[in-house]
RNA sequence: GGAGAGGUGGCAGAGUGGUAAUGCAGCGGAUUGCUAAUCCGUAGUCGCCUAAAAGCGGCUCCCGAGUUCGAGUCUCGGUCUCUCCGCCA
């Protein structure tokens, strides 16, 4: 959520920059500014009335104590009118406040100036490509066929048990999943991230603070009896660990990582996008999260990108780094880099990581602040990234490493899997 | 699920209707001839005034209503935490 004071002072700039993400903010921003003025005016008046009322109350107290009943009664008579006019003004304040709040929730983050314009993922800017696209035999299979051939994922029985989008990893497939999770966590810990095992369901306040609510309400599974949501990413519970907290500057940066399953309804998805492991209702992911001082956050963003790159290199995958254009940028993000690996058998790039700086957008909703060197209370910056999402990594690993003898496991994973080849 | 207790500042912790004690930490200042001590100030938030500070005012003792001239304190509703019982991996 954008800060009101920031909107007040940078109205036109915000409207302008929101255009980069194709968000027409002119009307809503102007409305916010107007309401804000009304609120402040009402508050000033209400405060004055209340101050007067408080003064009279004190005088009444003094009068009672000194035994001057008559004076006390006379003063009491004065309070009625003051009270009602103060209440009226305070009602305006709180009404306006809640209107402002509703509007603020509907405004996405302001993109960083370096975010390119664009409509969709096709307009994203490719920054670099690492490695060579593997050349596969003519009879190479996509991962959904390989999964069946080598008996490592059972999609059909997953449908029976839960529905489509809920695969069952079996035997060496399950072991490979577990190997990847452990490998990613080990690497994150080596890089300084503290491992967290958070709850997999969150309350409404948490969903709102990181920005999934109300924007993406329909994307999350909801448990009505308890009014809880299944997490769509570990970002939600992990970032919310520090909700409503006032940190000391030496606490920063806070580096956290965590493995969780992620649950997404993915309503409206179809076709080749959802084939096999490409898009699931439940998938596994290791997430890295950082809470930083504002001045450090863009260095941190780069550092996180480098971390993810190093993972992909160790897995011997070829990949590219993409800077998201305005149209593809998430609601809460100021700047996002995606990492995509090439699936040779599907002949397409698959997003395996998304690394974002939210600046103060989440922090403002989280009310996560710190005391800076001047002892001033300021909002922190929050960042997160997938390091990494498993299904598409698994898909490209098995597609790109298929050989006539079987599926070769990258060397770095062998200590985790205990085998270096998946055979029939 | 049943019964009881509780929620006060960054943290700890008093406070039974009339200006929210005190301790610790952090920050600022003063003082003292050495890694330190002592003293003073210092809360979060919103608004007014400012170039900025200072200053002034409102709100804030889990949340929301109510009683009252006045509520941390009394009443009602909600919520969360803890303890015990029950159930249970």
Short mmCIF file of C-alpha atoms (C1' of nucleotides) in Angstrom, two decimals:
data_model
loop_
_atom_site.label_atom_id
_atom_site.label_comp_id
_atom_site.label_asym_id
_atom_site.label_seq_id
_atom_site.Cartn_x
_atom_site.Cartn_y
_atom_site.Cartn_z
CA UNK A 1 0.00 0.00 0.00
CA UNK A 2 1.34 3.39 -0.92
CA UNK A 3 1.90 5.85 1.88
CA UNK A 4 -0.57 8.69 2.05
CA UNK A 5 2.12 11.25 2.70
CA UNK A 6 3.93 10.05 -0.40
CA UNK A 7 0.79 10.33 -2.51
CA UNK A 8 0.13 13.79 -1.15
CA UNK A 9 3.52 15.03 -2.23
CA UNK A 10 4.07 13.09 -5.45
CA UNK A 11 0.60 12.84 -6.91
CA UNK A 12 1.44 13.51 -10.53
CA UNK A 13 4.58 11.47 -10.54
CA UNK A 14 2.67 8.49 -9.16
CA UNK A 15 -0.10 8.79 -11.72
CA UNK A 16 2.53 9.00 -14.40
CA UNK A 17 4.54 6.04 -13.26
CA UNK A 18 1.49 3.87 -12.72
CA UNK A 19 0.89 4.20 -16.46
CA UNK A 20 3.96 2.04 -16.96
CA UNK A 21 1.93 -0.84 -15.61
CA UNK A 22 -1.11 0.24 -17.63
CA UNK A 23 -2.92 1.33 -14.51
CA UNK A 24 -4.96 4.46 -14.93
CA UNK A 25 -4.65 5.95 -11.48
CA UNK A 26 -5.69 9.47 -12.20
CA UNK A 27 -9.21 9.21 -10.84
CA UNK A 28 -8.44 7.14 -7.77
CA UNK A 29 -5.34 9.11 -6.78
CA UNK A 30 -7.16 12.40 -7.10
CA UNK A 31 -10.02 11.03 -5.06
CA UNK A 32 -7.61 9.92 -2.37
CA UNK A 33 -6.02 13.35 -2.24
CA UNK A 34 -9.42 15.05 -1.98
CA UNK A 35 -10.59 12.72 0.77
CA UNK A 36 -7.31 13.16 2.56
CA UNK A 37 -7.79 16.91 2.62
CA UNK A 38 -11.29 16.51 3.95
CA UNK A 39 -10.09 14.13 6.60
CA UNK A 40 -7.36 16.44 7.83
CA UNK A 41 -9.66 19.42 7.93
CA UNK A 42 -12.27 17.50 9.91
CA UNK A 43 -9.67 16.16 12.24
CA UNK A 44 -8.29 19.58 13.04
CA UNK A 45 -11.78 20.80 13.89
CA UNK A 46 -12.66 17.68 15.83
CA UNK A 47 -9.42 17.85 17.78
CA UNK A 48 -10.17 21.42 18.80
CA UNK A 49 -13.64 20.50 20.06
CA UNK A 50 -12.26 17.52 21.92
CA UNK A 51 -9.54 19.65 23.50
CA UNK A 52 -12.18 22.02 24.79
CA UNK A 53 -14.25 19.14 26.10
CA UNK A 54 -11.25 17.65 27.87
CA UNK A 55 -10.56 20.99 29.48
CA UNK A 56 -14.09 21.34 30.80
CA UNK A 57 -14.01 17.78 32.15
CA UNK A 58 -10.90 18.56 34.09
CA UNK A 59 -12.48 21.69 35.51
CA UNK A 60 -15.48 19.65 36.61
CA UNK A 61 -13.17 17.24 38.38
CA UNK A 62 -11.46 20.10 40.16
CA UNK A 63 -14.79 21.67 41.11
CA UNK A 64 -16.09 18.41 42.57
CA UNK A 65 -12.96 17.97 44.60
CA UNK A 66 -13.13 21.43 46.07
CA UNK A 67 -16.78 20.83 46.94
CA UNK A 68 -18.12 23.46 44.59
CA UNK A 69 -21.18 21.46 43.45
CA UNK A 70 -22.85 24.42 41.86
CA UNK A 71 -19.96 25.23 39.57
CA UNK A 72 -19.60 21.60 38.60
CA UNK A 73 -23.25 21.34 37.61
CA UNK A 74 -22.99 24.53 35.59
CA UNK A 75 -20.00 23.20 33.69
CA UNK A 76 -21.71 19.90 33.07
CA UNK A 77 -24.47 21.68 31.24
CA UNK A 78 -21.92 23.01 28.77
CA UNK A 79 -20.62 19.59 27.73
CA UNK A 80 -23.64 18.29 25.86
CA UNK A 81 -23.38 20.50 22.81
CA UNK A 82 -19.60 20.15 22.63
CA UNK A 83 -19.90 16.40 22.77
CA UNK A 84 -22.35 16.11 19.94
CA UNK A 85 -20.49 18.42 17.61
CA UNK A 86 -17.21 16.65 18.33
CA UNK A 87 -18.80 13.30 17.64
CA UNK A 88 -20.15 14.50 14.32
CA UNK A 89 -16.71 15.66 13.23
CA UNK A 90 -15.01 12.48 14.40
CA UNK A 91 -17.55 10.47 12.44
CA UNK A 92 -16.55 12.32 9.31
CA UNK A 93 -12.91 11.58 10.09
CA UNK A 94 -13.41 7.86 10.49
CA UNK A 95 -15.71 7.55 7.50
CA UNK A 96 -13.29 9.38 5.28
CA UNK A 97 -10.47 7.32 6.65
CA UNK A 98 -12.11 4.05 5.74
CA UNK A 99 -12.93 5.34 2.26
CA UNK A 100 -9.30 6.30 1.79
CA UNK A 101 -8.22 2.91 2.99
CA UNK A 102 -10.45 1.07 0.55
CA UNK A 103 -9.09 3.15 -2.30
CA UNK A 104 -5.49 2.67 -1.19
CA UNK A 105 -5.95 -1.09 -1.24
CA UNK A 106 -6.92 -0.88 -4.89
CA UNK A 107 -3.79 0.97 -6.01
CA UNK A 108 -0.82 -1.21 -7.02
CA UNK A 109 2.79 -0.40 -6.25
CA UNK A 110 4.53 2.30 -8.24
CA UNK A 111 6.96 0.66 -10.66
CA UNK A 112 10.63 1.46 -10.42
CA UNK A 113 11.67 3.87 -13.21
CA UNK A 114 13.68 1.18 -14.91
CA UNK A 115 10.62 -1.02 -15.47
CA UNK A 116 10.02 -1.17 -19.23
CA UNK A 117 6.62 -0.45 -20.69
CA UNK A 118 4.68 -3.35 -22.05
CA UNK A 119 1.44 -5.24 -22.12
CA UNK A 120 2.28 -8.83 -21.35
CA UNK A 121 5.12 -11.25 -20.74
CA UNK A 122 5.98 -10.92 -24.42
CA UNK A 123 7.26 -7.42 -23.70
CA UNK A 124 9.58 -8.45 -20.91
CA UNK A 125 13.18 -7.48 -21.38
CA UNK A 126 15.62 -10.37 -21.69
CA UNK A 127 18.79 -9.36 -19.90
CA UNK A 128 21.04 -12.34 -20.36
CA UNK A 129 21.01 -15.92 -21.38
CA UNK A 130 23.27 -18.44 -19.75
CA UNK A 131 24.31 -21.77 -21.20
CA UNK A 132 23.37 -23.57 -24.37
CA UNK A 133 19.98 -24.95 -25.17
CA UNK A 134 20.40 -28.71 -25.07
CA UNK A 135 20.01 -30.62 -28.31
CA UNK A 136 17.81 -33.63 -27.84
CA UNK A 137 17.31 -36.72 -29.90
CA UNK A 138 14.44 -36.67 -32.32
CA UNK A 139 12.49 -39.08 -30.14
CA UNK A 140 12.94 -36.98 -26.99
CA UNK A 141 9.90 -36.90 -24.75
CA UNK A 142 8.23 -34.13 -22.80
CA UNK A 143 8.32 -34.60 -19.05
CA UNK A 144 4.78 -35.92 -18.73
CA UNK A 145 5.67 -38.84 -20.95
CA UNK A 146 9.00 -39.35 -19.22
CA UNK A 147 7.24 -39.33 -15.87
CA UNK A 148 5.14 -42.27 -16.97
CA UNK A 149 7.95 -44.06 -18.75
CA UNK A 150 10.19 -43.99 -15.70
CA UNK A 151 7.39 -44.24 -13.12
CA UNK A 152 8.33 -41.13 -11.17
CA UNK A 153 5.11 -39.11 -11.23
CA UNK A 154 1.57 -40.49 -11.18
CA UNK A 155 -0.69 -37.82 -12.60
CA UNK A 156 -3.73 -40.07 -13.10
CA UNK A 157 -3.98 -41.30 -9.55
CA UNK A 158 -3.39 -37.75 -8.35
CA UNK A 159 -6.57 -36.84 -10.21
CA UNK A 160 -8.38 -39.67 -8.46
CA UNK A 161 -7.18 -38.68 -5.02
CA UNK A 162 -7.60 -34.93 -5.31
CA UNK A 163 -8.12 -33.67 -8.83
CA UNK A 164 -6.03 -32.41 -11.72
CA UNK A 165 -3.03 -30.36 -10.71
CA UNK A 166 -2.22 -32.57 -7.75
CA UNK A 167 0.48 -34.95 -8.95
CA UNK A 168 1.84 -37.82 -6.89
CA UNK A 169 5.61 -38.12 -6.96
CA UNK A 170 6.57 -41.75 -6.65
CA UNK A 171 9.77 -43.63 -5.84
CA UNK A 172 12.76 -41.90 -7.34
CA UNK A 173 10.55 -39.00 -8.35
CA UNK A 174 9.68 -38.35 -4.73
CA UNK A 175 13.29 -38.77 -3.74
CA UNK A 176 14.36 -36.29 -6.39
CA UNK A 177 11.84 -33.76 -5.08
CA UNK A 178 13.17 -34.16 -1.59
CA UNK A 179 16.74 -33.87 -2.86
CA UNK A 180 15.98 -30.61 -4.61
CA UNK A 181 14.28 -29.16 -1.53
CA UNK A 182 17.20 -30.03 0.71
CA UNK A 183 19.72 -28.80 -1.82
CA UNK A 184 17.95 -25.44 -2.17
CA UNK A 185 17.65 -25.02 1.60
CA UNK A 186 21.30 -25.92 2.13
CA UNK A 187 22.38 -23.37 -0.46
CA UNK A 188 20.17 -20.69 1.06
CA UNK A 189 21.55 -21.34 4.51
CA UNK A 190 25.09 -21.15 3.15
CA UNK A 191 24.17 -17.75 1.73
CA UNK A 192 23.09 -16.56 5.15
CA UNK A 193 19.35 -17.19 5.17
CA UNK A 194 17.76 -18.55 8.31
CA UNK A 195 15.45 -21.46 7.69
CA UNK A 196 11.82 -21.07 8.73
CA UNK A 197 9.09 -23.68 8.73
CA UNK A 198 5.97 -21.54 8.75
CA UNK A 199 2.28 -22.39 8.93
CA UNK A 200 0.70 -23.39 5.63
CA UNK A 201 -2.51 -21.53 6.34
CA UNK A 202 -2.72 -17.83 7.13
CA UNK A 203 -5.35 -15.45 8.41
CA UNK A 204 -6.86 -12.56 6.55
CA UNK A 205 -4.57 -9.97 8.10
CA UNK A 206 -1.51 -11.80 6.79
CA UNK A 207 -2.95 -12.18 3.32
CA UNK A 208 -3.74 -8.49 3.23
CA UNK A 209 -0.35 -7.41 4.49
CA UNK A 210 1.62 -9.08 1.72
CA UNK A 211 -0.92 -8.01 -0.88
CA UNK A 212 -2.70 -11.22 -1.87
CA UNK A 213 -5.89 -9.78 -0.40
CA UNK A 214 -8.03 -8.26 -1.62
CA UNK A 215 -6.34 -8.29 -5.02
CA UNK A 216 -6.01 -12.05 -5.52
CA UNK A 217 -8.73 -13.36 -3.29
CA UNK A 218 -9.97 -15.84 -5.89
CA UNK A 219 -6.54 -17.38 -6.37
CA UNK A 220 -6.27 -18.77 -2.88
CA UNK A 221 -8.01 -21.72 -1.32
CA UNK A 222 -10.18 -20.49 1.52
CA UNK A 223 -11.26 -22.39 4.61
CA UNK A 224 -14.53 -20.72 5.59
CA UNK A 225 -15.01 -22.34 9.02
CA UNK A 226 -11.85 -20.75 10.32
CA UNK A 227 -11.56 -17.94 7.79
CA UNK A 228 -8.07 -19.07 6.86
CA UNK A 229 -6.31 -19.26 3.54
CA UNK A 230 -3.95 -21.92 2.20
CA UNK A 231 -0.72 -20.16 1.36
CA UNK A 232 -0.06 -19.53 -2.34
CA UNK A 233 3.61 -19.01 -1.51
CA UNK A 234 5.84 -19.04 1.58
CA UNK A 235 6.22 -15.30 1.03
CA UNK A 236 2.98 -14.79 2.92
CA UNK A 237 3.70 -16.49 6.26
CA UNK A 238 7.43 -15.70 6.25
CA UNK A 239 7.11 -12.01 5.48
CA UNK A 240 4.32 -11.74 8.03
CA UNK A 241 6.59 -13.00 10.79
CA UNK A 242 7.60 -9.38 11.29
CA UNK A 243 4.16 -7.82 10.86
CA UNK A 244 3.40 -5.12 13.45
CA UNK A 245 6.96 -4.97 14.66
CA UNK A 246 9.35 -2.15 15.29
CA UNK A 247 12.87 -3.34 14.54
CA UNK A 248 16.25 -1.96 15.43
CA UNK A 249 18.49 -1.03 12.56
CA UNK A 250 21.07 -3.59 13.64
CA UNK A 251 18.41 -6.28 13.20
CA UNK A 252 18.54 -5.58 9.46
CA UNK A 253 18.85 -7.13 7.04
CA UNK A 254 16.71 -10.07 8.09
CA UNK A 255 17.34 -13.00 5.79
CA UNK A 256 14.92 -15.91 5.89
CA UNK A 257 14.26 -18.93 3.75
CA UNK A 258 11.74 -21.68 3.88
CA UNK A 259 10.39 -24.66 2.10
CA UNK A 260 6.62 -24.98 1.81
CA UNK A 261 4.08 -26.50 -0.47
CA UNK A 262 2.12 -23.78 -2.27
CA UNK A 263 -1.56 -23.93 -3.12
CA UNK A 264 -3.17 -22.07 -5.98
CA UNK A 265 -6.63 -22.35 -7.42
CA UNK A 266 -5.46 -21.24 -10.86
CA UNK A 267 -9.00 -20.61 -11.94
CA UNK A 268 -9.23 -20.03 -15.66
CA UNK A 269 -5.98 -21.71 -16.70
CA UNK A 270 -6.12 -24.24 -19.48
CA UNK A 271 -4.38 -25.92 -22.41
CA UNK A 272 -0.67 -26.46 -22.82
CA UNK A 273 0.02 -24.14 -19.90
CA UNK A 274 -1.34 -26.67 -17.45
CA UNK A 275 -0.01 -29.82 -19.07
CA UNK A 276 2.11 -32.01 -16.82
CA UNK A 277 3.99 -30.01 -14.23
CA UNK A 278 3.67 -26.66 -15.93
CA UNK A 279 0.93 -25.34 -13.68
CA UNK A 280 -0.31 -27.09 -10.57
CA UNK A 281 -2.72 -26.52 -7.72
CA UNK A 282 -0.14 -27.76 -5.27
CA UNK A 283 3.58 -27.48 -5.76
CA UNK A 284 6.76 -27.22 -3.75
CA UNK A 285 8.96 -24.19 -3.47
CA UNK A 286 11.86 -22.86 -1.47
CA UNK A 287 11.49 -19.15 -0.94
CA UNK A 288 14.02 -16.54 0.15
CA UNK A 289 12.83 -13.40 1.90
CA UNK A 290 14.73 -10.33 3.03
CA UNK A 291 13.78 -7.33 5.12
CA UNK A 292 16.20 -4.48 4.59
CA UNK A 293 16.87 -0.82 5.17
CA UNK A 294 15.46 1.25 2.30
CA UNK A 295 18.87 2.26 0.98
CA UNK A 296 20.01 -1.34 0.68
CA UNK A 297 17.09 -2.95 -1.05
CA UNK A 298 18.24 -2.74 -4.66
CA UNK A 299 21.66 -4.14 -3.84
CA UNK A 300 19.83 -6.88 -2.03
CA UNK A 301 17.64 -7.53 -5.04
CA UNK A 302 20.73 -8.08 -7.18
CA UNK A 303 22.26 -10.27 -4.55
CA UNK A 304 19.13 -12.43 -4.55
CA UNK A 305 19.20 -12.68 -8.33
CA UNK A 306 22.81 -13.82 -8.14
CA UNK A 307 21.86 -16.44 -5.59
CA UNK A 308 19.19 -17.89 -7.85
CA UNK A 309 21.55 -17.85 -10.82
CA UNK A 310 24.10 -19.81 -8.86
CA UNK A 311 21.51 -22.48 -8.14
CA UNK A 312 20.63 -22.86 -11.80
CA UNK A 313 24.28 -23.03 -12.76
CA UNK A 314 24.94 -25.75 -10.23
CA UNK A 315 22.03 -27.69 -11.64
CA UNK A 316 23.63 -27.27 -15.09
CA UNK A 317 20.49 -25.75 -16.53
CA UNK A 318 20.54 -23.11 -19.17
CA UNK A 319 18.44 -20.14 -18.28
CA UNK A 320 17.76 -16.52 -18.97
CA UNK A 321 17.13 -13.52 -16.78
CA UNK A 322 14.16 -11.38 -17.64
CA UNK A 323 13.13 -7.98 -16.36
CA UNK A 324 9.36 -7.82 -16.11
CA UNK A 325 7.61 -5.12 -18.04
CA UNK A 326 4.91 -2.96 -16.50
CA UNK A 327 2.09 -5.12 -17.79
CA UNK A 328 3.50 -8.30 -16.29
CA UNK A 329 4.60 -6.80 -12.98
CA UNK A 330 2.88 -8.10 -9.86
CA UNK A 331 0.44 -5.88 -8.01
CA UNK A 332 2.74 -5.28 -5.06
CA UNK A 333 6.11 -5.21 -6.80
CA UNK A 334 8.26 -2.24 -7.79
CA UNK A 335 10.75 -4.27 -9.79
CA UNK A 336 10.82 -7.97 -10.61
CA UNK A 337 13.30 -10.24 -12.30
CA UNK A 338 12.16 -13.62 -13.54
CA UNK A 339 14.40 -16.58 -14.14
CA UNK A 340 13.36 -18.92 -16.90
CA UNK A 341 14.82 -22.27 -17.80
CA UNK A 342 14.55 -23.72 -21.25
CA UNK A 343 12.57 -26.86 -21.67
CA UNK A 344 14.08 -28.48 -24.70
CA UNK A 345 11.35 -31.02 -25.20
CA UNK A 346 8.59 -28.44 -24.96
CA UNK A 347 10.71 -25.87 -26.81
CA UNK A 348 9.69 -23.09 -24.46
CA UNK A 349 10.96 -21.05 -21.56
CA UNK A 350 9.52 -21.88 -18.17
CA UNK A 351 9.48 -19.43 -15.28
CA UNK A 352 11.16 -21.00 -12.28
CA UNK A 353 11.80 -17.95 -10.14
CA UNK A 354 10.46 -14.49 -9.62
CA UNK A 355 12.49 -12.09 -7.51
CA UNK A 356 10.93 -8.82 -6.43
CA UNK A 357 11.54 -5.69 -4.46
CA UNK A 358 8.35 -4.38 -2.88
CA UNK A 359 10.06 -1.36 -1.37
CA UNK A 360 7.67 -0.05 1.33
CA UNK A 361 4.48 -1.33 -0.30
CA UNK A 362 4.19 -4.44 1.83
CA UNK A 363 5.94 -2.84 4.79
CA UNK A 364 3.25 -0.20 4.99
CA UNK A 365 0.53 -2.84 5.19
CA UNK A 366 2.67 -4.93 7.51
CA UNK A 367 3.42 -1.96 9.73
CA UNK A 368 6.97 -3.23 9.81
CA UNK A 369 9.26 -0.37 10.72
CA UNK A 370 12.71 0.24 12.12
CA UNK A 371 14.51 3.00 13.97
CA UNK A 372 17.13 4.54 11.72
CA UNK A 373 20.43 6.13 12.77
CA UNK A 374 18.60 9.37 13.60
CA UNK A 375 16.17 7.42 15.76
CA UNK A 376 13.42 8.11 13.28
CA UNK A 377 10.81 5.44 12.67
CA UNK A 378 10.80 4.38 9.03
CA UNK A 379 9.25 1.62 6.98
CA UNK A 380 11.53 -1.23 5.97
CA UNK A 381 11.79 -2.62 2.46
CA UNK A 382 10.75 -6.20 1.79
CA UNK A 383 11.94 -8.53 -0.95
CA UNK A 384 11.45 -12.12 -1.89
CA UNK A 385 12.26 -14.64 -4.54
CA UNK A 386 11.76 -18.26 -5.42
CA UNK A 387 14.92 -20.24 -4.88
CA UNK A 388 13.46 -22.23 -6.42
CA UNK A 389 10.06 -23.48 -7.54
CA UNK A 390 10.34 -27.20 -8.05
CA UNK A 391 7.93 -28.49 -10.69
CA UNK A 392 9.37 -26.72 -13.69
CA UNK A 393 12.90 -27.36 -12.49
CA UNK A 394 12.03 -31.02 -12.29
CA UNK A 395 10.40 -30.87 -15.71
CA UNK A 396 13.38 -29.33 -17.44
CA UNK A 397 15.85 -31.49 -15.54
CA UNK A 398 14.28 -34.69 -16.71
CA UNK A 399 13.58 -33.45 -20.23
CA UNK A 400 17.02 -32.00 -20.81
CA UNK A 401 18.92 -34.86 -19.20
CA UNK A 402 17.15 -37.74 -20.91
CA UNK A 403 19.53 -40.19 -22.56
CA UNK A 404 19.01 -43.59 -24.14
CA UNK A 405 20.27 -45.12 -20.88
CA UNK A 406 17.95 -43.14 -18.63
CA UNK A 407 17.64 -39.76 -16.95
CA UNK A 408 20.93 -38.39 -15.69
CA UNK A 409 20.97 -36.60 -12.34
CA UNK A 410 23.19 -33.48 -12.10
CA UNK A 411 26.33 -34.18 -10.07
CA UNK A 412 25.45 -31.64 -7.41
CA UNK A 413 22.26 -33.51 -6.54
CA UNK A 414 23.73 -37.01 -6.38
CA UNK A 415 24.72 -36.70 -2.71
CA UNK A 416 21.09 -35.83 -2.01
CA UNK A 417 19.40 -38.42 -4.23
CA UNK A 418 21.75 -41.28 -3.62
CA UNK A 419 21.54 -42.23 -7.30
CA UNK A 420 22.91 -40.67 -10.46
CA UNK A 421 20.54 -42.13 -12.98
CA UNK A 422 16.86 -42.87 -13.19
CA UNK A 423 16.35 -45.99 -15.19
CA UNK A 424 13.28 -47.95 -16.22
"C1'" G B 1 -15.56 -28.91 23.37
"C1'" G B 2 -15.97 -27.39 29.17
"C1'" A B 3 -13.97 -24.19 33.24
"C1'" G B 4 -10.85 -20.32 34.86
"C1'" A B 5 -7.12 -16.35 34.29
"C1'" G B 6 -5.27 -12.68 31.33
"C1'" G B 7 -3.94 -8.85 26.93
"C1'" U B 8 -0.73 -1.74 29.40
"C1'" G B 9 5.06 1.65 25.38
"C1'" G B 10 10.94 -1.59 21.78
"C1'" C B 11 11.04 -5.15 26.22
"C1'" A B 12 9.67 -6.04 31.43
"C1'" G B 13 5.95 -4.42 34.72
"C1'" A B 14 2.56 -1.31 38.46
"C1'" G B 15 -1.97 0.92 38.21
"C1'" U B 16 -10.33 -0.40 41.57
"C1'" G B 17 -13.58 6.39 37.93
"C1'" G B 18 -10.03 12.37 37.77
"C1'" U B 19 -2.76 14.27 33.94
"C1'" A B 20 -0.40 6.11 32.24
"C1'" A B 21 4.22 4.64 38.07
"C1'" U B 22 8.88 2.29 37.77
"C1'" G B 23 12.89 -0.70 35.66
"C1'" C B 24 15.74 -2.28 31.25
"C1'" A B 25 17.24 -1.34 26.22
"C1'" G B 26 17.95 2.28 22.34
"C1'" C B 27 18.59 7.49 21.05
"C1'" G B 28 19.97 12.78 22.47
"C1'" G B 29 22.34 15.92 26.03
"C1'" A B 30 25.19 17.22 30.60
"C1'" U B 31 29.10 16.04 33.77
"C1'" U B 32 33.44 13.47 35.57
"C1'" G B 33 41.05 13.36 33.56
"C1'" C B 34 41.48 6.43 30.96
"C1'" U B 35 37.04 0.09 27.99
"C1'" A B 36 33.11 3.08 32.56
"C1'" A B 37 29.88 5.62 36.07
"C1'" U B 38 26.25 9.33 37.33
"C1'" C B 39 22.45 12.88 36.11
"C1'" C B 40 18.69 15.02 32.69
"C1'" G B 41 15.62 14.35 28.51
"C1'" U B 42 13.42 10.84 25.41
"C1'" A B 43 6.90 6.58 23.40
"C1'" G B 44 3.63 5.15 19.07
"C1'" U B 45 0.43 7.63 15.91
"C1'" C B 46 -2.69 11.54 13.48
"C1'" G B 47 -3.33 16.70 12.83
"C1'" C B 48 -2.04 22.18 13.23
"C1'" C B 49 2.16 25.37 12.66
"C1'" U B 50 7.37 25.21 10.20
"C1'" A B 51 12.00 25.51 4.96
"C1'" A B 52 13.15 22.07 8.89
"C1'" A B 53 13.05 21.76 13.95
"C1'" A B 54 10.95 23.57 18.31
"C1'" G B 55 5.99 24.25 19.88
"C1'" C B 56 0.53 23.16 20.34
"C1'" G B 57 -3.53 19.72 20.15
"C1'" G B 58 -6.14 14.86 19.27
"C1'" C B 59 -5.96 9.63 19.59
"C1'" U B 60 -3.50 5.24 21.63
"C1'" C B 61 -3.63 0.53 27.94
"C1'" C B 62 -6.27 -6.28 22.38
"C1'" C B 63 -10.81 -4.70 19.06
"C1'" G B 64 -15.93 -2.64 18.96
"C1'" A B 65 -20.13 -0.68 21.42
"C1'" G B 66 -22.19 1.35 26.10
"C1'" U B 67 -22.57 3.97 31.14
"C1'" U B 68 -20.26 8.85 32.83
"C1'" C B 69 -18.85 15.75 32.82
"C1'" G B 70 -14.63 12.25 32.81
"C1'" A B 71 -13.04 4.97 31.55
"C1'" G B 72 -6.62 1.39 31.47
"C1'" U B 73 -10.23 1.01 35.63
"C1'" C B 74 -17.41 -0.16 35.33
"C1'" U B 75 -21.14 -2.94 31.63
"C1'" C B 76 -22.04 -5.79 27.04
"C1'" G B 77 -20.18 -8.18 22.55
"C1'" G B 78 -15.95 -9.95 19.91
"C1'" U B 79 -10.90 -11.63 19.51
"C1'" C B 80 -6.34 -13.67 20.91
"C1'" U B 81 -3.03 -15.88 24.63
"C1'" C B 82 -2.18 -18.86 28.98
"C1'" U B 83 -3.66 -22.73 32.76
"C1'" C B 84 -6.68 -26.99 33.99
"C1'" C B 85 -10.14 -30.82 32.18
"C1'" G B 86 -11.86 -33.60 27.86
"C1'" C B 87 -10.48 -35.31 22.97
"C1'" C B 88 -6.31 -36.31 20.08
"C1'" A B 89 -1.06 -37.10 16.24
#
